[in-house]
Tab-separated table of C-alpha atoms and ligand atoms in Angstrom:
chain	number	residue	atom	x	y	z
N	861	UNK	CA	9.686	12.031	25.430
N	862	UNK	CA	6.708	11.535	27.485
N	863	UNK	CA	3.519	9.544	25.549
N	864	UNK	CA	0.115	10.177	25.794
N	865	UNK	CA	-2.381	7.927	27.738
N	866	UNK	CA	-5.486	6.488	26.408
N	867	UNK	CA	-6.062	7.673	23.017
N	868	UNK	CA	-8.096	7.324	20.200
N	869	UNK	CA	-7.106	5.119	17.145
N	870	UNK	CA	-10.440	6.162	15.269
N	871	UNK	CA	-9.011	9.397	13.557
N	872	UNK	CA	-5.616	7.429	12.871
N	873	UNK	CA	-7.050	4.256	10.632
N	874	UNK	CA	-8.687	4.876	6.819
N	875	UNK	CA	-11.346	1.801	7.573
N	876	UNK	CA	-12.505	3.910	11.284
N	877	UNK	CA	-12.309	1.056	13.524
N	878	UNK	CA	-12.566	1.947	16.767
N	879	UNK	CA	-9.936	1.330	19.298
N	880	UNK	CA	-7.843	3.361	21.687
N	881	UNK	CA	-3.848	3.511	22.204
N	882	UNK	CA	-2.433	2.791	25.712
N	883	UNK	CA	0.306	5.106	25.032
N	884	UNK	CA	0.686	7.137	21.833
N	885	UNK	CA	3.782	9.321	20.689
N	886	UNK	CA	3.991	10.991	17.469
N	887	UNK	CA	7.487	11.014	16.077
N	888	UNK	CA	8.047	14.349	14.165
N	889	UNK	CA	12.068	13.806	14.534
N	890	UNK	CA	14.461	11.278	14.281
N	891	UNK	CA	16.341	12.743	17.518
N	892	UNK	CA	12.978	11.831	19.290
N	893	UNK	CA	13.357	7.952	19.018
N	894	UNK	CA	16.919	8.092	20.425
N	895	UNK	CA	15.693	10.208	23.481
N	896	UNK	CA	13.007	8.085	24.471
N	897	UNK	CA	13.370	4.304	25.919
N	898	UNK	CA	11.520	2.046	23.866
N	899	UNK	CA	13.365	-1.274	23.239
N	900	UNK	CA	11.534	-3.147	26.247
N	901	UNK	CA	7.667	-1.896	25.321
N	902	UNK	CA	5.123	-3.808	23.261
N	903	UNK	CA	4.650	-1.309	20.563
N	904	UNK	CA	3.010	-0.545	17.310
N	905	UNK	CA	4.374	1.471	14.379
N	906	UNK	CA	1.757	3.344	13.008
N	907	UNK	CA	2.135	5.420	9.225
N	908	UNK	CA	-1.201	6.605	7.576
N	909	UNK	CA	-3.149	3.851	8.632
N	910	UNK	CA	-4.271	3.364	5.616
N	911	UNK	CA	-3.544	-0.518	5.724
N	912	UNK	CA	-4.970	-1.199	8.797
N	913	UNK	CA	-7.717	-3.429	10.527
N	914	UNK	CA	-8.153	-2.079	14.251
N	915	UNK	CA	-9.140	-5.240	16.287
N	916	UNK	CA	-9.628	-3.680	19.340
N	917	UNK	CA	-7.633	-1.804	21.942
N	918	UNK	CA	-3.941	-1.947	22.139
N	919	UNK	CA	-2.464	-1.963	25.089
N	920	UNK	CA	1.061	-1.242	24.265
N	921	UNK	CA	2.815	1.791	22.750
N	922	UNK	CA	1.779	3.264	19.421
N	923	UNK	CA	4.553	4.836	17.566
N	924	UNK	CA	3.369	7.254	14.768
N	925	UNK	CA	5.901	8.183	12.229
N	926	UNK	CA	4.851	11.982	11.602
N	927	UNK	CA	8.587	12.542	10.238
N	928	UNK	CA	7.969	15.399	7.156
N	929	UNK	CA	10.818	16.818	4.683
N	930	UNK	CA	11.822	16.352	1.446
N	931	UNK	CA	14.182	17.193	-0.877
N	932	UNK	CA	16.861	16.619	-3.683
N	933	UNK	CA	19.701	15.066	-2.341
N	934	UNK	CA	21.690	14.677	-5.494
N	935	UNK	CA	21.266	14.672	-9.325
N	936	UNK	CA	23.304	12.729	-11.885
N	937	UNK	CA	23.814	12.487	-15.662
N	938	UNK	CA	20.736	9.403	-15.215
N	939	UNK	CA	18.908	9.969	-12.370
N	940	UNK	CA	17.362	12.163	-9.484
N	941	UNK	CA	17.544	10.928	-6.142
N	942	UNK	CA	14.694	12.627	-3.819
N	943	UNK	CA	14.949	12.195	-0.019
N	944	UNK	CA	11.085	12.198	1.945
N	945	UNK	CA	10.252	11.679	5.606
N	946	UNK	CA	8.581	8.486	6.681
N	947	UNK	CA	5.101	10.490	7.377
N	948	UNK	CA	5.387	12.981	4.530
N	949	UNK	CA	1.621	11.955	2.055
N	950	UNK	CA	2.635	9.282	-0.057
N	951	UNK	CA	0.262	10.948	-2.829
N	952	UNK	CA	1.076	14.709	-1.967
N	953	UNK	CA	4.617	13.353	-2.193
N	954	UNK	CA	4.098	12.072	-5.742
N	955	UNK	CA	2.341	14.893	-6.658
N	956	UNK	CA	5.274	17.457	-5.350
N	957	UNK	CA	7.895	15.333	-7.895
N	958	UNK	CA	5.598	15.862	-10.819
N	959	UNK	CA	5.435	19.375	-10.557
N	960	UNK	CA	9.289	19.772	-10.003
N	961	UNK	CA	9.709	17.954	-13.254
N	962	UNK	CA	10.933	14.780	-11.940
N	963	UNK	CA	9.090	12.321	-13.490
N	964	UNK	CA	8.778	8.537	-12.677
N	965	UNK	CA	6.018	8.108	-10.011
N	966	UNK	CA	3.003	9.113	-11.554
N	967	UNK	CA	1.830	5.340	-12.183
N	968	UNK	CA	1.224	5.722	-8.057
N	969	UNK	CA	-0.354	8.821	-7.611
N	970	UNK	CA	-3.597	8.679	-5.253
N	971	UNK	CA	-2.765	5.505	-3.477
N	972	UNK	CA	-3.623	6.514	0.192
N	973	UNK	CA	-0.534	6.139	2.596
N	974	UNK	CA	2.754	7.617	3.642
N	975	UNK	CA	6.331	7.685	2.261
N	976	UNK	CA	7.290	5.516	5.319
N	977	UNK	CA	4.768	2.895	4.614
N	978	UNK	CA	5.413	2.596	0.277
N	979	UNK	CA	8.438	0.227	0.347
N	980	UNK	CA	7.087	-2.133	3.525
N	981	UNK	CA	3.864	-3.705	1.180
N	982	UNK	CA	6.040	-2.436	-2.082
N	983	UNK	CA	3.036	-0.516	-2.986
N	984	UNK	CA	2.380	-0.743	-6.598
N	985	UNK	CA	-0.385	0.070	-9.558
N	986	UNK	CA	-1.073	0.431	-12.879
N	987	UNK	CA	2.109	-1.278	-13.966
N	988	UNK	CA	4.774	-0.120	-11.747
N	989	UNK	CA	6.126	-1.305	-8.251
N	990	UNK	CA	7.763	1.645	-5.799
N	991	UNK	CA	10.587	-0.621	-5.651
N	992	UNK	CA	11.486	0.250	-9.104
N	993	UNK	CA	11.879	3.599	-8.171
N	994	UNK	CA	13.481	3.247	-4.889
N	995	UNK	CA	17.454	3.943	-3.808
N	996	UNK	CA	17.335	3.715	-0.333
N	997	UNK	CA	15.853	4.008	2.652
N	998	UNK	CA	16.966	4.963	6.657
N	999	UNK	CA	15.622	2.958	9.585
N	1000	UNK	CA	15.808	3.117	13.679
N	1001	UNK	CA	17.304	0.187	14.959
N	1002	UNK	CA	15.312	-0.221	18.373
N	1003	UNK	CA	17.990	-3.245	19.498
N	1004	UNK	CA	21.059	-1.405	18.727
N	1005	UNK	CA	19.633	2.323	19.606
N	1006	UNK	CA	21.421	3.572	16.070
N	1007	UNK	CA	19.881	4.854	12.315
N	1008	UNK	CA	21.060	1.877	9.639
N	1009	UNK	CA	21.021	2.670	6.103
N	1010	UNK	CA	19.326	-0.326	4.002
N	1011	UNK	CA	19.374	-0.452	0.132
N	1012	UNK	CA	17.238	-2.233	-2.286
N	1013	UNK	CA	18.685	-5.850	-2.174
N	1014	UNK	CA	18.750	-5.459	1.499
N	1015	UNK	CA	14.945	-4.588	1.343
N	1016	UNK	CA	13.916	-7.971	0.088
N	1017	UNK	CA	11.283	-6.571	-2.199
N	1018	UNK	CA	8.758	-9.054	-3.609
N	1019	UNK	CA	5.345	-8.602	-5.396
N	1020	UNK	CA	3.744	-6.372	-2.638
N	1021	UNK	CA	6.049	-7.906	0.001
N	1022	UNK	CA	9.415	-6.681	1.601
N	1023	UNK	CA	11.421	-7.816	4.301
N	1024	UNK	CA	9.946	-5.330	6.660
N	1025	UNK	CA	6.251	-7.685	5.948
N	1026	UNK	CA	8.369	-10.550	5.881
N	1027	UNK	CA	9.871	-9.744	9.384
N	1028	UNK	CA	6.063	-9.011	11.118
N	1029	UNK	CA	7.599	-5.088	11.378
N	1030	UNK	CA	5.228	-3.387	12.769
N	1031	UNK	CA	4.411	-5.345	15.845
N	1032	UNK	CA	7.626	-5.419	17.835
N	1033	UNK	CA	9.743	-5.408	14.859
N	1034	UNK	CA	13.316	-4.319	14.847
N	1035	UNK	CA	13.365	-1.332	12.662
N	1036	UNK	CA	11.070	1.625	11.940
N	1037	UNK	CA	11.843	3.393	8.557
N	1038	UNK	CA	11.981	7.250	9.072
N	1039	UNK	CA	12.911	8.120	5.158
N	1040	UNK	CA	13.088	6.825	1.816
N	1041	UNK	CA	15.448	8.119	-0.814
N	1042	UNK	CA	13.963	7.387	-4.469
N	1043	UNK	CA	15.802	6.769	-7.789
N	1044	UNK	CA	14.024	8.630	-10.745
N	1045	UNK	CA	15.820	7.958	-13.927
N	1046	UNK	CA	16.095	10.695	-16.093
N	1047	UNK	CA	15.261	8.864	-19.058
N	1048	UNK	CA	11.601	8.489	-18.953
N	1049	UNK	CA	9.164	6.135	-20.734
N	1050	UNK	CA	5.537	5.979	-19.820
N	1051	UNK	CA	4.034	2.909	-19.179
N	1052	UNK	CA	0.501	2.275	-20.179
N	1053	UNK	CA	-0.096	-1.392	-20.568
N	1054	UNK	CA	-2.949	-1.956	-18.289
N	1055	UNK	CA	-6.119	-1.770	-19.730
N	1056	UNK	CA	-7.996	1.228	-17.615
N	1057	UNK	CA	-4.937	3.527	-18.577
N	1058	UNK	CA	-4.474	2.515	-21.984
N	1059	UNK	CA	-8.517	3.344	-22.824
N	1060	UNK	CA	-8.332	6.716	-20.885
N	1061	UNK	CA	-5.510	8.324	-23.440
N	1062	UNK	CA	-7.102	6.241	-26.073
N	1063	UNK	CA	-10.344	9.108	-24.659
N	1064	UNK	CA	-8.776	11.838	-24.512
N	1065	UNK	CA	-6.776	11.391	-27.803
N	1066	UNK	CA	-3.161	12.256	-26.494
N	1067	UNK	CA	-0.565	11.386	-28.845
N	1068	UNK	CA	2.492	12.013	-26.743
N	1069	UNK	CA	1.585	11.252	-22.696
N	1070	UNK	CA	3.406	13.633	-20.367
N	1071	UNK	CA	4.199	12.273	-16.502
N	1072	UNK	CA	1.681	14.721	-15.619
N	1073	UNK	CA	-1.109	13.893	-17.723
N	1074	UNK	CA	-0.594	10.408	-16.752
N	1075	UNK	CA	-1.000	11.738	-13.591
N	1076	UNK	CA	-4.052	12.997	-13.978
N	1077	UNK	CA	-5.301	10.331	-15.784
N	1078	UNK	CA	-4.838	7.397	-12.956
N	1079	UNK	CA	-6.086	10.030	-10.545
N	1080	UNK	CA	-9.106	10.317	-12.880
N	1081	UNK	CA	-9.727	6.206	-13.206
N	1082	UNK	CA	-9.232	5.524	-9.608
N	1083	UNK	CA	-11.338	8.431	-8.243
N	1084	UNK	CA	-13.944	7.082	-10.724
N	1085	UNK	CA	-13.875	3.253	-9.326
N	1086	UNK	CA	-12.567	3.596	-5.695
N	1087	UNK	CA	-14.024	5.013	-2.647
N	1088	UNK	CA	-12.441	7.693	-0.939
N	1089	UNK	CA	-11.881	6.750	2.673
N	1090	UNK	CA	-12.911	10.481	3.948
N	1091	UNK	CA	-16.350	9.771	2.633
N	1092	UNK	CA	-16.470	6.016	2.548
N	1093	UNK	CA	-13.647	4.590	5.309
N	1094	UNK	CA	-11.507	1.591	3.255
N	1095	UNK	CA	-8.297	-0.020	3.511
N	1096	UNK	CA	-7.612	0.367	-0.414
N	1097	UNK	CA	-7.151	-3.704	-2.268
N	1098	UNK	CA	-8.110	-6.065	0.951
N	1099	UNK	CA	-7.135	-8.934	-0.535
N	1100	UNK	CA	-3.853	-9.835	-2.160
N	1101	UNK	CA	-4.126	-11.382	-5.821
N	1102	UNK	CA	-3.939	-15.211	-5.442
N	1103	UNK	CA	-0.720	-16.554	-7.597
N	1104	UNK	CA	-1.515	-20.206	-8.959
N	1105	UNK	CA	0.443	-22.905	-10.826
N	1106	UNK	CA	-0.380	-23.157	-14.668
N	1107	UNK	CA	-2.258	-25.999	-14.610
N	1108	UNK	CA	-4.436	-24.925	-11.697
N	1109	UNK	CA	-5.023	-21.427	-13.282
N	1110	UNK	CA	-5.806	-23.841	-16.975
N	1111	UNK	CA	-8.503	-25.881	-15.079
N	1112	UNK	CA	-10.254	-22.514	-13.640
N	1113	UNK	CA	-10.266	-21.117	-17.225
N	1114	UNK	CA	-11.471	-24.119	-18.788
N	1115	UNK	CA	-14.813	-23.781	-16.340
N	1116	UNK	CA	-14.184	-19.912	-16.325
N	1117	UNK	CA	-13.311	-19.022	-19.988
N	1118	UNK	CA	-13.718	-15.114	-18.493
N	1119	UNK	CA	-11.177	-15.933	-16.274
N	1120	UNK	CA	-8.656	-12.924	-16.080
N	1121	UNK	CA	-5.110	-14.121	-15.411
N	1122	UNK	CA	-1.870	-12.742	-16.119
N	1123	UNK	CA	1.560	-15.186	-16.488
N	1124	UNK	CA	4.474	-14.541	-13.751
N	1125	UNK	CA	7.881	-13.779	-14.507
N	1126	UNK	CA	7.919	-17.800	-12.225
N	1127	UNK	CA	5.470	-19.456	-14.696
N	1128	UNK	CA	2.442	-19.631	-12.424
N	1129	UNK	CA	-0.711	-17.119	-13.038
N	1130	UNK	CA	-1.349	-14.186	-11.101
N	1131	UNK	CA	-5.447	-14.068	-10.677
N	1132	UNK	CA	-7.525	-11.048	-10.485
N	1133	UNK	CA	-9.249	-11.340	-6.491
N	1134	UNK	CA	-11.898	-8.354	-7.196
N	1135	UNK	CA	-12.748	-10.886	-10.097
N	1136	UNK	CA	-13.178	-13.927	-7.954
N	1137	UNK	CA	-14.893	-11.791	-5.182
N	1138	UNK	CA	-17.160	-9.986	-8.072
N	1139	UNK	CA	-18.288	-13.452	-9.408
N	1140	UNK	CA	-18.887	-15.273	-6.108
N	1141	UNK	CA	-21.360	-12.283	-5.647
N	1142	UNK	CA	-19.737	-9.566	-3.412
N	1143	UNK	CA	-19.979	-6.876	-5.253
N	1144	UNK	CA	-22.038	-4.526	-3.948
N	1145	UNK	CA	-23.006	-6.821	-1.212
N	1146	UNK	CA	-22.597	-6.401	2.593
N	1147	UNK	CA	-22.839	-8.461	5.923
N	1148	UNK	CA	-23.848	-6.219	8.813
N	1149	UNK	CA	-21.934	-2.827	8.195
N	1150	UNK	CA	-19.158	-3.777	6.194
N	1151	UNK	CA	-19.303	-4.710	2.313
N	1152	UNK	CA	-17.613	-5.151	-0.425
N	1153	UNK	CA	-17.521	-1.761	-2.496
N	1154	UNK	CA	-19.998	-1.627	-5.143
N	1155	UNK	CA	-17.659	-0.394	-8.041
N	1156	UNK	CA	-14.442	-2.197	-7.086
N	1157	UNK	CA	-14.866	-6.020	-5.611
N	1158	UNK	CA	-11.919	-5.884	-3.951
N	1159	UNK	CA	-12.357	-3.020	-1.593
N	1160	UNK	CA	-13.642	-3.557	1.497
N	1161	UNK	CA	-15.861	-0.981	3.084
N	1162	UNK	CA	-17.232	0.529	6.411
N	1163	UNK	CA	-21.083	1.587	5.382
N	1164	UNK	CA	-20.797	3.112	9.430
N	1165	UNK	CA	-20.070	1.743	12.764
N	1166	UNK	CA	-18.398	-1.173	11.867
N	1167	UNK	CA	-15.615	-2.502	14.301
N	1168	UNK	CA	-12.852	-4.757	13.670
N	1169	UNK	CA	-14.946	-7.970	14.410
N	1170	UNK	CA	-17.201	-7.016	11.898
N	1171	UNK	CA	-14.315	-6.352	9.353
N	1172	UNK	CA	-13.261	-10.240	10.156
N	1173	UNK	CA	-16.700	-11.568	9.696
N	1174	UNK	CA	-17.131	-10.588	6.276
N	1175	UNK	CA	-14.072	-11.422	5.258
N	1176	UNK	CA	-14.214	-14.950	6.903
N	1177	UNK	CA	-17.543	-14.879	4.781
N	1178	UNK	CA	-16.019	-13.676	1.237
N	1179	UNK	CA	-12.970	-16.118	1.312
N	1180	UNK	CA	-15.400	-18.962	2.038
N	1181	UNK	CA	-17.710	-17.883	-1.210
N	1182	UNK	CA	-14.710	-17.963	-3.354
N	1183	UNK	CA	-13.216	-20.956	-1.995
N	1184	UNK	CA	-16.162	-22.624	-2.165
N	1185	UNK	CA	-16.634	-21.178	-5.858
N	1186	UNK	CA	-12.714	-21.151	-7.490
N	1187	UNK	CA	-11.000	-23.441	-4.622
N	1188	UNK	CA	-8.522	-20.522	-4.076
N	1189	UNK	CA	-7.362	-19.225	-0.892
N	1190	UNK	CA	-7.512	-15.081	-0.579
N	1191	UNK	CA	-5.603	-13.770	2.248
N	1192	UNK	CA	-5.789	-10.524	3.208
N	1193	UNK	CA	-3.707	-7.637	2.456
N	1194	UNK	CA	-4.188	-4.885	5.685
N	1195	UNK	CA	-2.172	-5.757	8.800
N	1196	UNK	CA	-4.884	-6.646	11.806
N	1197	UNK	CA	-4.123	-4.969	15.238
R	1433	LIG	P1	-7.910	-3.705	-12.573
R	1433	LIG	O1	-7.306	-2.785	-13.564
R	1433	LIG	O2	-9.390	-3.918	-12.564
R	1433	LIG	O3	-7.185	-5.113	-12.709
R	1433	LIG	C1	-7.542	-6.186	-11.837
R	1433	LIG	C2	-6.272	-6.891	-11.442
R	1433	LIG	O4	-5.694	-7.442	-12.599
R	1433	LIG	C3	-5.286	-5.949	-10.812
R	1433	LIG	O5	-5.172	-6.269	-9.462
R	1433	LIG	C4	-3.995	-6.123	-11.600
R	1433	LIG	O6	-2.920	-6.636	-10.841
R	1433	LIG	C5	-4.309	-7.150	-12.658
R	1433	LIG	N1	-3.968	-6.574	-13.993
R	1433	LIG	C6	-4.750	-5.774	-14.766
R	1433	LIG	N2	-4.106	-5.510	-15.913
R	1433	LIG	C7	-2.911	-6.134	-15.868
R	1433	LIG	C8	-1.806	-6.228	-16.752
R	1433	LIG	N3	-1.815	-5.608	-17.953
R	1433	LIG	N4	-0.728	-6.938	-16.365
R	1433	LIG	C9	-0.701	-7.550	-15.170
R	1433	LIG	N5	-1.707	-7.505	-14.271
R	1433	LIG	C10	-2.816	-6.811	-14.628
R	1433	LIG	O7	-7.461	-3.284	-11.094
R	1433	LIG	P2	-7.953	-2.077	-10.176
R	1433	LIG	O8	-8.515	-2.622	-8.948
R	1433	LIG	O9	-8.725	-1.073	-10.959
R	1433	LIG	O10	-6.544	-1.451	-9.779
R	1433	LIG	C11	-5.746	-0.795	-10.733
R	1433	LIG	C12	-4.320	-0.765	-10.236
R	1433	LIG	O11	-4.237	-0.028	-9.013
R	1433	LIG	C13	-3.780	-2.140	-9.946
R	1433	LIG	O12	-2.434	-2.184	-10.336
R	1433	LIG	C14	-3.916	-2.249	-8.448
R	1433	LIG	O13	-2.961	-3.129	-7.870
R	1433	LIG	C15	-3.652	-0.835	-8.041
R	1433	LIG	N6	-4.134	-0.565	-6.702
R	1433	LIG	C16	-3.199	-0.544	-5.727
R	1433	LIG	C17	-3.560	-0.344	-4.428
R	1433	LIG	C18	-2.500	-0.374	-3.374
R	1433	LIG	O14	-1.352	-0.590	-3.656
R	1433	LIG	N7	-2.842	-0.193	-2.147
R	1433	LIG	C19	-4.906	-0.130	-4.111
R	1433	LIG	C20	-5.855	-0.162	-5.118
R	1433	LIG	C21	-5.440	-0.388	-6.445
R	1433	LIG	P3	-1.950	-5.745	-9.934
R	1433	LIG	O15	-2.746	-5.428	-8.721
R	1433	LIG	O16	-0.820	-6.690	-9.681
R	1433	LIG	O17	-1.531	-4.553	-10.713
């Protein structure tokens, strides 16, 4: 397979940085990455780019997994088990399962993203993580030339972490995931506990929740409090919520008694960052072209011709505010190329 030269990253990242691709190959086939020679070249996996901060150019090889397909592989007495290509929508994808009546995702419909790219940050929202739906997944090994099968203890899954993060994957990393297989147990039970989903049936006066209105109704809170990137380019959350010991998250409440924090399965306090960021007074308020997003604190916008420098200034600029204000460390959440 031959790559392209020189091409535009713009149409390929959610926050439109601007950079350009030495080479550029879209993988629509798994048969592709075993014809072409790629173990030597500086390269770049690339899924929706919808976790991405575009420094600049990149010199090397950009890989973009454009593998569609899915299916049921099997169904047992408890679950189904639904195979997708790497570069299949991760929200069309979610959407697709609903309407087949195979429930189970609907807590992550609309996050921006591909099927390829859910298990690396362990996407999650509203209450539920995609490793808890997740069987398997298949992966090109670029050392060893072969496709490995990995399951979920080999995928190291963490609060919005795996062992593909852990492991720096997409800059020369070993493996490139071309599908995931998910786990959707037949016996379902919505989950409602956070507060946004709770007050829209609480609205709209459902008594018994289907998957599908569910569905509708996280589509319906985060259309109402995030920007889309088509009209407003983002990167979705930007910063990762900072987890604290108790005592440390006891002194901020004592001087914060607002202080949203919710207790860890390890004792320490998971703290709200579009909180922090909201308080230390980013909301709404931009450096240059890029700002924080007027509804949501913790989405990071392009108001137009921003580039990747001016993506790290005003981050630089928001962690120093809320250090300065909470003495907590954000770090972001997008991968920076
Ligand atoms: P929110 O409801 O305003 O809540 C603010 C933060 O508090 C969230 O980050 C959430 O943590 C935490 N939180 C709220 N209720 C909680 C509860 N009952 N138990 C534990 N933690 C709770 O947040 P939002 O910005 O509107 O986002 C809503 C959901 O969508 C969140 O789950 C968020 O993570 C998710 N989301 C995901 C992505 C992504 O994966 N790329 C992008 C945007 C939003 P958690 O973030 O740990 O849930």
């Amino acid at each position: 397979m031959t790559p392209q030269q020189d091409v535009d990253l713009a149409p390929f990242n959610t926050l439109a940085l601007p950079g350009r691709a030495a080479r550029y190959l879209a993988i629509t086939a798994p048969g592709q990455l075993a014809a072409t020679e790629l173990a030597g070249s500086r390269r770049f996996v690339l899924g929706g780019g919808s976790n991405l901060v575009l420094t600049g150019d990149f010199d090397g090889l950009v890989l973009h997994m454009a593998l569609q397909g899915k299916r049921l592989v099997k169904e047992d007495s408890e679950a189904y088990y639904i195979e997708a290509g790497a570069g299949e929508s991760w929200p069309d994808f979610v959407q697709w399962t609903l309407r087949q009546g195979w429930p189970g995702l609907e807590n992550l419909s609309l996050i921006p993203g591909t099927v390829g790219a859910a298990p690396i940050q362990n996407i999650g929202a509203y209450g539920l993580e995609v490793s808890e739906r997740f069987h398997s997944l298949s992966a090109w090994d670029f050392k060893n030339r072969v496709l490995i099968d990995l399951d979920r203890e080999a995928c190291r899954f963490a609060y919005r972490d795996s062992l593909f993060k852990q492991q720096g994957w997409h800059l020369n990393g070993q493996l490139a995931i071309v599908s995931v297989v998910f786990r959707l147990p037949k016996a379902w039970t919505p989950i409602l506990r956070y507060a946004d989903l709770a007050q829209e049936f609480a609205a709209r006066q459902s008594a018994a929740p289907t998957p599908l209105a569910i569905a509708a109704a996280v589509v319906a809170v985060r259309r109402r409090k995030l920007p889309d990137p088509a009209q407003t380019p983002n990167a979705g959350s930007f910063f990762h919520n900072p987890v604290v010991d108790a005592a440390g998250a006891d002194a901020l409440a004592s001087r914060h008694p607002t202080l949203p924090r919710y207790l860890q399965p390890d004792g320490r306090y998971k703290l709200a960052a579009g909180w922090l960021i909201e308080q230390a007074g980013w909301k709404g308020k931009k450096l240059g072209p890029v700002g924080m997003y007027e509804k949501q604190a913790l989405v990071l916008v392009n108001h137009g011709g921003a580039t990747g420098t001016d993506v790290k200034r005003t981050m630089a600029a928001v962690q120093s505010d809320v250090k300065a204000a909470f003495a907590v460390e954000l770090t972001p959440e997008p991968i920076f190329l």
